[in-house]
PDB file of N, CA and C in Angstrom:
ATOM      1  N   PRO A   1      52.952 -44.119  75.508  1.00 61.00           N
ATOM      2  CA  PRO A   1      54.003 -43.248  75.675  1.00 61.00           C
ATOM      3  C   PRO A   1      54.688 -42.859  74.314  1.00 61.00           C
ATOM      4  N   GLY A   2      55.136 -41.812  74.113  1.00 74.00           N
ATOM      5  CA  GLY A   2      55.868 -41.483  72.902  1.00 74.00           C
ATOM      6  C   GLY A   2      54.965 -40.939  71.884  1.00 74.00           C
ATOM      7  N   ASN A   3      55.592 -40.236  71.042  1.00 82.00           N
ATOM      8  CA  ASN A   3      54.709 -39.822  69.901  1.00 82.00           C
ATOM      9  C   ASN A   3      54.499 -40.833  68.733  1.00 82.00           C
ATOM     10  N   LYS A   4      53.434 -41.046  68.313  1.00 82.00           N
ATOM     11  CA  LYS A   4      53.136 -42.001  67.234  1.00 82.00           C
ATOM     12  C   LYS A   4      52.609 -41.205  65.959  1.00 82.00           C
ATOM     13  N   GLU A   5      53.274 -41.436  64.773  1.00 85.00           N
ATOM     14  CA  GLU A   5      52.867 -40.761  63.632  1.00 85.00           C
ATOM     15  C   GLU A   5      51.791 -41.527  62.926  1.00 85.00           C
ATOM     16  N   VAL A   6      50.693 -40.855  62.375  1.00 84.00           N
ATOM     17  CA  VAL A   6      49.735 -41.579  61.752  1.00 84.00           C
ATOM     18  C   VAL A   6      50.058 -41.659  60.242  1.00 84.00           C
ATOM     19  N   GLU A   7      49.993 -42.798  59.645  1.00 87.00           N
ATOM     20  CA  GLU A   7      50.401 -42.967  58.230  1.00 87.00           C
ATOM     21  C   GLU A   7      48.904 -42.842  57.476  1.00 87.00           C
ATOM     22  N   PRO A   8      48.908 -42.166  56.364  1.00 88.00           N
ATOM     23  CA  PRO A   8      47.883 -42.056  55.526  1.00 88.00           C
ATOM     24  C   PRO A   8      47.507 -43.376  55.032  1.00 88.00           C
ATOM     25  N   LEU A   9      46.150 -43.695  54.905  1.00 88.00           N
ATOM     26  CA  LEU A   9      45.692 -44.897  54.236  1.00 88.00           C
ATOM     27  C   LEU A   9      46.042 -44.920  52.777  1.00 88.00           C
ATOM     28  N   LYS A  10      46.570 -46.100  52.394  1.00 93.00           N
ATOM     29  CA  LYS A  10      46.976 -46.368  51.014  1.00 93.00           C
ATOM     30  C   LYS A  10      45.850 -46.887  50.158  1.00 93.00           C
ATOM     31  N   TYR A  11      44.944 -45.969  49.764  1.00 94.00           N
ATOM     32  CA  TYR A  11      43.644 -46.318  49.023  1.00 94.00           C
ATOM     33  C   TYR A  11      43.977 -47.368  47.863  1.00 94.00           C
ATOM     34  N   SER A  12      45.091 -46.962  47.107  1.00 94.00           N
ATOM     35  CA  SER A  12      45.457 -48.033  45.907  1.00 94.00           C
ATOM     36  C   SER A  12      45.631 -49.392  46.381  1.00 94.00           C
ATOM     37  N   LYS A  13      46.407 -49.380  47.478  1.00 94.00           N
ATOM     38  CA  LYS A  13      46.602 -51.001  48.099  1.00 94.00           C
ATOM     39  C   LYS A  13      45.295 -51.544  48.381  1.00 94.00           C
ATOM     40  N   VAL A  14      44.391 -50.905  49.061  1.00 93.00           N
ATOM     41  CA  VAL A  14      43.248 -51.306  49.541  1.00 93.00           C
ATOM     42  C   VAL A  14      42.355 -51.786  48.343  1.00 93.00           C
ATOM     43  N   ALA A  15      42.476 -50.877  47.299  1.00 95.00           N
ATOM     44  CA  ALA A  15      41.567 -51.128  46.032  1.00 95.00           C
ATOM     45  C   ALA A  15      42.115 -52.386  45.465  1.00 95.00           C
ATOM     46  N   ARG A  16      43.347 -52.499  45.303  1.00 95.00           N
ATOM     47  CA  ARG A  16      44.047 -53.698  44.627  1.00 95.00           C
ATOM     48  C   ARG A  16      43.476 -55.011  45.381  1.00 95.00           C
ATOM     49  N   ALA A  17      43.659 -55.004  46.754  1.00 94.00           N
ATOM     50  CA  ALA A  17      43.201 -56.135  47.649  1.00 94.00           C
ATOM     51  C   ALA A  17      41.649 -56.478  47.378  1.00 94.00           C
ATOM     52  N   ALA A  18      40.802 -55.311  47.202  1.00 92.00           N
ATOM     53  CA  ALA A  18      39.476 -55.651  47.213  1.00 92.00           C
ATOM     54  C   ALA A  18      38.987 -55.948  45.799  1.00 92.00           C
ATOM     55  N   SER A  19      39.992 -55.618  44.728  1.00 95.00           N
ATOM     56  CA  SER A  19      39.543 -55.676  43.386  1.00 95.00           C
ATOM     57  C   SER A  19      38.378 -54.806  42.962  1.00 95.00           C
ATOM     58  N   VAL A  20      38.606 -53.509  43.448  1.00 95.00           N
ATOM     59  CA  VAL A  20      37.651 -52.345  43.106  1.00 95.00           C
ATOM     60  C   VAL A  20      38.527 -51.143  42.693  1.00 95.00           C
ATOM     61  N   SER A  21      37.839 -50.230  42.254  1.00 96.00           N
ATOM     62  CA  SER A  21      38.744 -48.896  41.871  1.00 96.00           C
ATOM     63  C   SER A  21      39.173 -48.208  43.161  1.00 96.00           C
ATOM     64  N   ARG A  22      40.165 -47.346  43.001  1.00 95.00           N
ATOM     65  CA  ARG A  22      40.583 -46.506  44.007  1.00 95.00           C
ATOM     66  C   ARG A  22      39.542 -45.573  44.353  1.00 95.00           C
ATOM     67  N   GLN A  23      38.894 -45.013  43.457  1.00 95.00           N
ATOM     68  CA  GLN A  23      37.799 -43.995  43.749  1.00 95.00           C
ATOM     69  C   GLN A  23      36.684 -44.573  44.629  1.00 95.00           C
ATOM     70  N   LYS A  24      36.300 -45.908  44.358  1.00 95.00           N
ATOM     71  CA  LYS A  24      35.292 -46.559  45.077  1.00 95.00           C
ATOM     72  C   LYS A  24      35.752 -46.728  46.557  1.00 95.00           C
ATOM     73  N   VAL A  25      36.944 -47.113  46.710  1.00 94.00           N
ATOM     74  CA  VAL A  25      37.469 -47.358  48.053  1.00 94.00           C
ATOM     75  C   VAL A  25      37.539 -45.894  48.809  1.00 94.00           C
ATOM     76  N   GLU A  26      38.060 -45.005  48.185  1.00 94.00           N
ATOM     77  CA  GLU A  26      38.114 -43.736  48.845  1.00 94.00           C
ATOM     78  C   GLU A  26      36.699 -43.155  49.265  1.00 94.00           C
ATOM     79  N   GLY A  27      35.787 -43.222  48.276  1.00 94.00           N
ATOM     80  CA  GLY A  27      34.322 -42.859  48.582  1.00 94.00           C
ATOM     81  C   GLY A  27      33.649 -43.599  49.613  1.00 94.00           C
ATOM     82  N   CYS A  28      33.862 -44.839  49.717  1.00 92.00           N
ATOM     83  CA  CYS A  28      33.241 -45.712  50.810  1.00 92.00           C
ATOM     84  C   CYS A  28      34.004 -45.318  52.160  1.00 92.00           C
ATOM     85  N   ILE A  29      35.188 -45.144  52.223  1.00 91.00           N
ATOM     86  CA  ILE A  29      35.705 -44.974  53.408  1.00 91.00           C
ATOM     87  C   ILE A  29      35.417 -43.545  53.730  1.00 91.00           C
ATOM     88  N   GLN A  30      35.440 -42.586  53.156  1.00 93.00           N
ATOM     89  CA  GLN A  30      35.128 -41.161  53.448  1.00 93.00           C
ATOM     90  C   GLN A  30      33.617 -41.211  53.793  1.00 93.00           C
ATOM     91  N   GLY A  31      32.802 -41.829  53.176  1.00 92.00           N
ATOM     92  CA  GLY A  31      31.369 -41.906  53.433  1.00 92.00           C
ATOM     93  C   GLY A  31      31.048 -42.441  54.823  1.00 92.00           C
ATOM     94  N   THR A  32      31.792 -43.646  55.115  1.00 88.00           N
ATOM     95  CA  THR A  32      31.741 -44.313  56.350  1.00 88.00           C
ATOM     96  C   THR A  32      32.186 -43.386  57.512  1.00 88.00           C
ATOM     97  N   MET A  33      33.351 -42.669  57.290  1.00 89.00           N
ATOM     98  CA  MET A  33      33.938 -41.866  58.253  1.00 89.00           C
ATOM     99  C   MET A  33      32.924 -40.727  58.630  1.00 89.00           C
ATOM    100  N   SER A  34      32.414 -40.118  57.602  1.00 92.00           N
ATOM    101  CA  SER A  34      31.483 -39.040  57.710  1.00 92.00           C
ATOM    102  C   SER A  34      30.285 -39.428  58.541  1.00 92.00           C
ATOM    103  N   LEU A  35      29.679 -40.628  58.070  1.00 88.00           N
ATOM    104  CA  LEU A  35      28.468 -40.992  58.845  1.00 88.00           C
ATOM    105  C   LEU A  35      28.818 -41.473  60.312  1.00 88.00           C
ATOM    106  N   LEU A  36      29.951 -42.014  60.607  1.00 87.00           N
ATOM    107  CA  LEU A  36      30.416 -42.442  61.885  1.00 87.00           C
ATOM    108  C   LEU A  36      30.551 -40.966  62.764  1.00 87.00           C
ATOM    109  N   SER A  37      31.134 -40.158  62.156  1.00 90.00           N
ATOM    110  CA  SER A  37      31.434 -38.815  62.904  1.00 90.00           C
ATOM    111  C   SER A  37      29.960 -38.138  63.076  1.00 90.00           C
ATOM    112  N   TYR A  38      29.085 -38.283  62.352  1.00 91.00           N
ATOM    113  CA  TYR A  38      27.730 -37.595  62.574  1.00 91.00           C
ATOM    114  C   TYR A  38      27.066 -38.305  63.595  1.00 91.00           C
ATOM    115  N   CYS A  39      27.028 -39.677  63.502  1.00 88.00           N
ATOM    116  CA  CYS A  39      26.446 -40.536  64.702  1.00 88.00           C
ATOM    117  C   CYS A  39      27.116 -40.216  65.883  1.00 88.00           C
ATOM    118  N   LEU A  40      28.415 -40.196  66.059  1.00 88.00           N
ATOM    119  CA  LEU A  40      29.081 -39.983  67.314  1.00 88.00           C
ATOM    120  C   LEU A  40      28.663 -38.503  67.873  1.00 88.00           C
ATOM    121  N   GLY A  41      28.593 -37.642  67.002  1.00 90.00           N
ATOM    122  CA  GLY A  41      28.272 -36.234  67.356  1.00 90.00           C
ATOM    123  C   GLY A  41      26.857 -36.194  67.900  1.00 90.00           C
ATOM    124  N   LYS A  42      25.995 -36.899  67.476  1.00 90.00           N
ATOM    125  CA  LYS A  42      24.440 -36.942  67.838  1.00 90.00           C
ATOM    126  C   LYS A  42      24.368 -37.993  69.042  1.00 90.00           C
ATOM    127  N   GLY A  43      25.473 -38.556  69.472  1.00 88.00           N
ATOM    128  CA  GLY A  43      25.233 -39.469  70.753  1.00 88.00           C
ATOM    129  C   GLY A  43      24.626 -40.709  70.366  1.00 88.00           C
ATOM    130  N   LYS A  44      24.600 -41.221  69.100  1.00 87.00           N
ATOM    131  CA  LYS A  44      23.921 -42.523  68.818  1.00 87.00           C
ATOM    132  C   LYS A  44      24.910 -43.622  69.175  1.00 87.00           C
ATOM    133  N   ASN A  45      24.243 -44.791  69.451  1.00 87.00           N
ATOM    134  CA  ASN A  45      24.838 -45.993  69.647  1.00 87.00           C
ATOM    135  C   ASN A  45      25.308 -46.597  68.335  1.00 87.00           C
ATOM    136  N   ILE A  46      26.523 -47.045  68.237  1.00 87.00           N
ATOM    137  CA  ILE A  46      27.115 -47.649  67.057  1.00 87.00           C
ATOM    138  C   ILE A  46      27.612 -48.993  67.206  1.00 87.00           C
ATOM    139  N   ALA A  47      27.414 -49.844  66.265  1.00 86.00           N
ATOM    140  CA  ALA A  47      28.089 -51.129  66.162  1.00 86.00           C
ATOM    141  C   ALA A  47      28.777 -51.190  64.836  1.00 86.00           C
ATOM    142  N   LEU A  48      29.972 -51.203  64.914  1.00 86.00           N
ATOM    143  CA  LEU A  48      30.812 -51.318  63.721  1.00 86.00           C
ATOM    144  C   LEU A  48      31.265 -52.868  63.649  1.00 86.00           C
ATOM    145  N   VAL A  49      30.739 -53.398  62.619  1.00 85.00           N
ATOM    146  CA  VAL A  49      30.977 -54.826  62.387  1.00 85.00           C
ATOM    147  C   VAL A  49      32.150 -54.989  61.522  1.00 85.00           C
ATOM    148  N   LEU A  50      33.118 -55.736  62.150  1.00 85.00           N
ATOM    149  CA  LEU A  50      34.443 -56.002  61.315  1.00 85.00           C
ATOM    150  C   LEU A  50      34.350 -57.492  61.048  1.00 85.00           C
ATOM    151  N   ARG A  51      34.134 -57.658  59.688  1.00 83.00           N
ATOM    152  CA  ARG A  51      33.790 -58.931  59.140  1.00 83.00           C
ATOM    153  C   ARG A  51      34.878 -59.971  59.508  1.00 83.00           C
ATOM    154  N   ASP A  52      34.400 -61.222  60.027  1.00 84.00           N
ATOM    155  CA  ASP A  52      35.094 -62.315  60.479  1.00 84.00           C
ATOM    156  C   ASP A  52      35.965 -61.940  61.705  1.00 84.00           C
ATOM    157  N   VAL A  53      35.852 -60.819  62.379  1.00 88.00           N
ATOM    158  CA  VAL A  53      36.476 -60.422  63.556  1.00 88.00           C
ATOM    159  C   VAL A  53      35.576 -60.236  64.778  1.00 88.00           C
ATOM    160  N   GLY A  54      34.755 -59.407  64.638  1.00 87.00           N
ATOM    161  CA  GLY A  54      33.875 -59.076  65.743  1.00 87.00           C
ATOM    162  C   GLY A  54      33.185 -57.749  65.553  1.00 87.00           C
ATOM    163  N   VAL A  55      32.733 -57.229  66.607  1.00 88.00           N
ATOM    164  CA  VAL A  55      31.952 -55.977  66.819  1.00 88.00           C
ATOM    165  C   VAL A  55      32.422 -54.978  67.630  1.00 88.00           C
ATOM    166  N   LEU A  56      32.818 -53.704  67.094  1.00 88.00           N
ATOM    167  CA  LEU A  56      33.136 -52.556  67.943  1.00 88.00           C
ATOM    168  C   LEU A  56      31.942 -51.906  68.323  1.00 88.00           C
ATOM    169  N   LEU A  57      31.490 -51.897  69.742  1.00 88.00           N
ATOM    170  CA  LEU A  57      30.293 -51.149  70.069  1.00 88.00           C
ATOM    171  C   LEU A  57      30.555 -49.816  70.800  1.00 88.00           C
ATOM    172  N   ILE A  58      29.990 -48.815  70.382  1.00 89.00           N
ATOM    173  CA  ILE A  58      30.298 -47.447  70.988  1.00 89.00           C
ATOM    174  C   ILE A  58      28.821 -46.955  71.536  1.00 89.00           C
ATOM    175  N   GLU A  59      28.698 -46.951  72.818  1.00 88.00           N
ATOM    176  CA  GLU A  59      27.592 -46.472  73.598  1.00 88.00           C
ATOM    177  C   GLU A  59      28.007 -45.233  74.483  1.00 88.00           C
ATOM    178  N   GLY A  60      27.562 -44.144  73.996  1.00 85.00           N
ATOM    179  CA  GLY A  60      27.887 -42.905  74.761  1.00 85.00           C
ATOM    180  C   GLY A  60      29.507 -42.758  74.864  1.00 85.00           C
ATOM    181  N   ARG A  61      29.942 -42.875  76.072  1.00 86.00           N
ATOM    182  CA  ARG A  61      31.418 -42.763  76.212  1.00 86.00           C
ATOM    183  C   ARG A  61      32.099 -44.241  76.396  1.00 86.00           C
ATOM    184  N   ARG A  62      31.256 -45.118  76.349  1.00 88.00           N
ATOM    185  CA  ARG A  62      31.790 -46.659  76.597  1.00 88.00           C
ATOM    186  C   ARG A  62      32.013 -47.278  75.208  1.00 88.00           C
ATOM    187  N   VAL A  63      33.238 -47.690  75.053  1.00 90.00           N
ATOM    188  CA  VAL A  63      33.645 -48.444  73.947  1.00 90.00           C
ATOM    189  C   VAL A  63      34.070 -49.887  74.259  1.00 90.00           C
ATOM    190  N   THR A  64      33.457 -50.975  73.616  1.00 88.00           N
ATOM    191  CA  THR A  64      33.727 -52.244  73.809  1.00 88.00           C
ATOM    192  C   THR A  64      33.934 -53.063  72.614  1.00 88.00           C
ATOM    193  N   MET A  65      34.764 -54.076  72.607  1.00 89.00           N
ATOM    194  CA  MET A  65      35.019 -54.904  71.313  1.00 89.00           C
ATOM    195  C   MET A  65      34.443 -56.257  71.817  1.00 89.00           C
ATOM    196  N   LYS A  66      33.709 -56.931  70.949  1.00 88.00           N
ATOM    197  CA  LYS A  66      33.142 -58.137  71.216  1.00 88.00           C
ATOM    198  C   LYS A  66      33.697 -58.968  70.017  1.00 88.00           C
ATOM    199  N   TYR A  67      34.413 -60.061  70.254  1.00 88.00           N
ATOM    200  CA  TYR A  67      35.022 -60.933  69.212  1.00 88.00           C
ATOM    201  C   TYR A  67      34.133 -62.018  68.813  1.00 88.00           C
ATOM    202  N   PHE A  68      34.074 -62.430  67.726  1.00 85.00           N
ATOM    203  CA  PHE A  68      33.473 -63.665  67.112  1.00 85.00           C
ATOM    204  C   PHE A  68      34.298 -64.976  67.623  1.00 85.00           C
ATOM    205  N   SER A  69      33.749 -65.906  68.220  1.00 81.00           N
ATOM    206  CA  SER A  69      34.391 -66.943  68.611  1.00 81.00           C
ATOM    207  C   SER A  69      35.282 -67.643  67.529  1.00 81.00           C
ATOM    208  N   ILE A  70      34.791 -67.763  66.291  1.00 81.00           N
ATOM    209  CA  ILE A  70      35.561 -68.278  65.205  1.00 81.00           C
ATOM    210  C   ILE A  70      36.853 -67.594  64.950  1.00 81.00           C
ATOM    211  N   PHE A  71      36.837 -66.258  65.199  1.00 84.00           N
ATOM    212  CA  PHE A  71      38.015 -65.312  65.026  1.00 84.00           C
ATOM    213  C   PHE A  71      39.117 -65.821  66.241  1.00 84.00           C
ATOM    214  N   LEU A  72      38.578 -65.868  67.384  1.00 79.00           N
ATOM    215  CA  LEU A  72      39.530 -66.347  68.401  1.00 79.00           C
ATOM    216  C   LEU A  72      39.978 -67.673  68.225  1.00 79.00           C
ATOM    217  N   GLU A  73      39.169 -68.478  67.749  1.00 77.00           N
ATOM    218  CA  GLU A  73      39.633 -70.033  67.472  1.00 77.00           C
ATOM    219  C   GLU A  73      40.896 -70.061  66.405  1.00 77.00           C
ATOM    220  N   LYS A  74      40.569 -69.142  65.384  1.00 80.00           N
ATOM    221  CA  LYS A  74      41.635 -69.071  64.311  1.00 80.00           C
ATOM    222  C   LYS A  74      42.899 -68.486  64.938  1.00 80.00           C
ATOM    223  N   MET A  75      42.781 -67.448  65.808  1.00 77.00           N
ATOM    224  CA  MET A  75      43.975 -66.866  66.321  1.00 77.00           C
ATOM    225  C   MET A  75      44.710 -67.758  67.353  1.00 77.00           C
ATOM    226  N   SER A  76      43.991 -68.511  68.048  1.00 71.00           N
ATOM    227  CA  SER A  76      44.625 -69.551  69.120  1.00 71.00           C
ATOM    228  C   SER A  76      44.991 -70.969  68.356  1.00 71.00           C
ATOM    229  N   GLY A  77      44.243 -71.247  67.262  1.00 70.00           N
ATOM    230  CA  GLY A  77      44.636 -72.428  66.691  1.00 70.00           C
ATOM    231  C   GLY A  77      43.852 -73.638  67.496  1.00 70.00           C
ATOM    232  N   LYS A  78      42.926 -73.179  68.161  1.00 64.00           N
ATOM    233  CA  LYS A  78      42.068 -74.212  68.955  1.00 64.00           C
ATOM    234  C   LYS A  78      40.633 -74.251  68.624  1.00 64.00           C
ATOM    235  N   LYS A  79      40.054 -75.447  68.590  1.00 62.00           N
ATOM    236  CA  LYS A  79      38.617 -75.497  68.110  1.00 62.00           C
ATOM    237  C   LYS A  79      37.653 -75.106  69.169  1.00 62.00           C
ATOM    238  N   ASN A  80      37.917 -75.467  70.470  1.00 57.00           N
ATOM    239  CA  ASN A  80      36.861 -75.171  71.482  1.00 57.00           C
ATOM    240  C   ASN A  80      37.446 -74.327  72.477  1.00 57.00           C
ATOM    241  N   LEU A  81      37.305 -73.098  72.366  1.00 54.00           N
ATOM    242  CA  LEU A  81      37.797 -72.114  73.211  1.00 54.00           C
ATOM    243  C   LEU A  81      37.381 -72.253  74.771  1.00 54.00           C
ATOM    244  N   GLU A  82      36.130 -72.461  74.847  1.00 54.00           N
ATOM    245  CA  GLU A  82      35.500 -72.581  76.178  1.00 54.00           C
ATOM    246  C   GLU A  82      36.369 -73.659  76.978  1.00 54.00           C
ATOM    247  N   MET A  83      36.768 -74.670  76.359  1.00 46.00           N
ATOM    248  CA  MET A  83      37.350 -75.696  77.015  1.00 46.00           C
ATOM    249  C   MET A  83      38.917 -75.254  77.378  1.00 46.00           C
ATOM    250  N   ASP A  84      39.387 -74.274  76.687  1.00 50.00           N
ATOM    251  CA  ASP A  84      40.838 -73.878  76.733  1.00 50.00           C
ATOM    252  C   ASP A  84      41.144 -72.658  77.389  1.00 50.00           C
ATOM    253  N   GLY A  85      40.210 -72.067  78.309  1.00 53.00           N
ATOM    254  CA  GLY A  85      40.561 -70.984  79.121  1.00 53.00           C
ATOM    255  C   GLY A  85      39.550 -69.841  79.041  1.00 53.00           C
ATOM    256  N   LEU A  86      38.519 -69.921  78.145  1.00 49.00           N
ATOM    257  CA  LEU A  86      37.702 -68.913  78.111  1.00 49.00           C
ATOM    258  C   LEU A  86      36.496 -68.922  79.117  1.00 49.00           C
ATOM    259  N   LYS A  87      36.711 -69.709  80.119  1.00 53.00           N
ATOM    260  CA  LYS A  87      35.714 -69.901  81.227  1.00 53.00           C
ATOM    261  C   LYS A  87      35.901 -68.680  82.215  1.00 53.00           C
ATOM    262  N   ILE A  88      37.008 -67.795  81.943  1.00 50.00           N
ATOM    263  CA  ILE A  88      37.217 -66.729  82.781  1.00 50.00           C
ATOM    264  C   ILE A  88      36.155 -65.713  82.357  1.00 50.00           C
ATOM    265  N   HIS A  89      35.277 -65.216  83.259  1.00 53.00           N
ATOM    266  CA  HIS A  89      34.214 -64.368  83.049  1.00 53.00           C
ATOM    267  C   HIS A  89      34.616 -63.126  82.238  1.00 53.00           C
ATOM    268  N   GLN A  90      35.513 -62.504  82.430  1.00 58.00           N
ATOM    269  CA  GLN A  90      36.030 -61.356  81.655  1.00 58.00           C
ATOM    270  C   GLN A  90      36.216 -61.572  80.181  1.00 58.00           C
ATOM    271  N   LEU A  91      36.737 -62.759  79.878  1.00 64.00           N
ATOM    272  CA  LEU A  91      36.903 -63.229  78.381  1.00 64.00           C
ATOM    273  C   LEU A  91      35.543 -63.579  77.797  1.00 64.00           C
ATOM    274  N   LEU A  92      34.772 -64.236  78.525  1.00 64.00           N
ATOM    275  CA  LEU A  92      33.448 -64.626  78.019  1.00 64.00           C
ATOM    276  C   LEU A  92      32.722 -63.441  77.620  1.00 64.00           C
ATOM    277  N   ASP A  93      32.800 -62.325  78.334  1.00 70.00           N
ATOM    278  CA  ASP A  93      32.072 -61.100  77.995  1.00 70.00           C
ATOM    279  C   ASP A  93      32.624 -60.521  76.760  1.00 70.00           C
ATOM    280  N   MET A  94      33.705 -60.887  76.291  1.00 78.00           N
ATOM    281  CA  MET A  94      34.294 -60.332  75.114  1.00 78.00           C
ATOM    282  C   MET A  94      33.883 -61.035  73.832  1.00 78.00           C
ATOM    283  N   VAL A  95      33.284 -62.289  74.112  1.00 81.00           N
ATOM    284  CA  VAL A  95      32.959 -63.305  73.001  1.00 81.00           C
ATOM    285  C   VAL A  95      31.407 -63.194  72.588  1.00 81.00           C
ATOM    286  N   VAL A  96      31.223 -63.170  71.230  1.00 79.00           N
ATOM    287  CA  VAL A  96      29.860 -63.062  70.774  1.00 79.00           C
ATOM    288  C   VAL A  96      29.643 -63.884  69.580  1.00 79.00           C
ATOM    289  N   SER A  97      28.534 -64.363  69.402  1.00 77.00           N
ATOM    290  CA  SER A  97      28.210 -65.274  68.246  1.00 77.00           C
ATOM    291  C   SER A  97      27.892 -64.412  67.055  1.00 77.00           C
ATOM    292  N   GLN A  98      28.265 -64.880  65.912  1.00 77.00           N
ATOM    293  CA  GLN A  98      28.028 -64.144  64.650  1.00 77.00           C
ATOM    294  C   GLN A  98      26.668 -63.979  64.382  1.00 77.00           C
ATOM    295  N   GLY A  99      25.732 -64.727  64.918  1.00 78.00           N
ATOM    296  CA  GLY A  99      24.332 -64.728  64.711  1.00 78.00           C
ATOM    297  C   GLY A  99      23.489 -63.819  65.750  1.00 78.00           C
ATOM    298  N   VAL A 100      24.104 -63.214  66.697  1.00 79.00           N
ATOM    299  CA  VAL A 100      23.385 -62.493  67.793  1.00 79.00           C
ATOM    300  C   VAL A 100      22.909 -61.207  67.256  1.00 79.00           C
ATOM    301  N   PRO A 101      21.680 -60.907  67.534  1.00 78.00           N
ATOM    302  CA  PRO A 101      21.169 -59.531  67.186  1.00 78.00           C
ATOM    303  C   PRO A 101      21.936 -58.423  67.884  1.00 78.00           C
ATOM    304  N   LEU A 102      22.522 -57.500  67.013  1.00 76.00           N
ATOM    305  CA  LEU A 102      23.539 -56.567  67.672  1.00 76.00           C
ATOM    306  C   LEU A 102      22.897 -55.748  68.536  1.00 76.00           C
ATOM    307  N   ALA A 103      21.551 -55.398  68.471  1.00 76.00           N
ATOM    308  CA  ALA A 103      20.909 -54.525  69.354  1.00 76.00           C
ATOM    309  C   ALA A 103      20.927 -55.124  70.769  1.00 76.00           C
ATOM    310  N   SER A 104      20.880 -56.443  70.949  1.00 79.00           N
ATOM    311  CA  SER A 104      20.982 -57.086  72.120  1.00 79.00           C
ATOM    312  C   SER A 104      22.234 -57.002  72.879  1.00 79.00           C
ATOM    313  N   LEU A 105      23.211 -56.440  72.250  1.00 78.00           N
ATOM    314  CA  LEU A 105      24.484 -56.196  72.813  1.00 78.00           C
ATOM    315  C   LEU A 105      24.544 -54.842  73.578  1.00 78.00           C
ATOM    316  N   THR A 106      23.554 -54.041  73.364  1.00 77.00           N
ATOM    317  CA  THR A 106      23.580 -52.643  73.957  1.00 77.00           C
ATOM    318  C   THR A 106      22.702 -52.679  75.158  1.00 77.00           C
ATOM    319  N   SER A 107      22.944 -51.698  76.003  1.00 76.00           N
ATOM    320  CA  SER A 107      22.056 -51.449  77.092  1.00 76.00           C
ATOM    321  C   SER A 107      20.650 -50.901  76.732  1.00 76.00           C
ATOM    322  N   SER A 108      20.670 -50.145  75.614  1.00 75.00           N
ATOM    323  CA  SER A 108      19.283 -49.448  75.205  1.00 75.00           C
ATOM    324  C   SER A 108      18.590 -50.439  74.275  1.00 75.00           C
ATOM    325  N   GLY A 109      19.149 -51.340  73.703  1.00 69.00           N
ATOM    326  CA  GLY A 109      18.469 -52.116  72.648  1.00 69.00           C
ATOM    327  C   GLY A 109      18.351 -51.553  71.239  1.00 69.00           C
ATOM    328  N   ARG A 110      19.101 -50.248  71.188  1.00 73.00           N
ATOM    329  CA  ARG A 110      19.043 -49.415  69.888  1.00 73.00           C
ATOM    330  C   ARG A 110      20.489 -49.334  69.493  1.00 73.00           C
ATOM    331  N   VAL A 111      20.698 -49.419  68.151  1.00 72.00           N
ATOM    332  CA  VAL A 111      22.009 -49.289  67.640  1.00 72.00           C
ATOM    333  C   VAL A 111      22.052 -49.092  66.067  1.00 72.00           C
ATOM    334  N   ILE A 112      22.753 -48.275  65.587  1.00 75.00           N
ATOM    335  CA  ILE A 112      23.059 -48.053  64.199  1.00 75.00           C
ATOM    336  C   ILE A 112      24.225 -49.039  63.781  1.00 75.00           C
ATOM    337  N   VAL A 113      24.001 -49.932  62.920  1.00 73.00           N
ATOM    338  CA  VAL A 113      24.946 -51.019  62.510  1.00 73.00           C
ATOM    339  C   VAL A 113      25.671 -50.461  61.177  1.00 73.00           C
ATOM    340  N   PHE A 114      26.928 -50.566  61.282  1.00 69.00           N
ATOM    341  CA  PHE A 114      27.998 -50.331  60.194  1.00 69.00           C
ATOM    342  C   PHE A 114      28.419 -51.608  59.531  1.00 69.00           C
ATOM    343  N   PRO A 115      27.843 -52.131  58.710  1.00 61.00           N
ATOM    344  CA  PRO A 115      28.350 -53.449  58.072  1.00 61.00           C
ATOM    345  C   PRO A 115      29.673 -53.443  57.464  1.00 61.00           C
TER     346      PRO A 115
END
């Protein structure tokens, strides 16, 4: 509800945090967005890997987020999440190992991976 204003990405701030030039950050982000747009337009399955967080999967009109267990452990401050409530089936579907082949997360077994 309500209008949300989109703030432009601060390339210089990202560049400082990543210790690279502003031009490199801008080129990488624009290139990634261009390829992402192209893949979505062609109906390709996409896995966008968010380092140390998880994987955003886009299959057709279905978008799902799979979180790495280590990320959820850091967020909760608990070492063994399965013992602390992740036995709920819906939550288990959202957790993935960092070593899992990404194509296995899709129904088609094919995916374009954005590292």
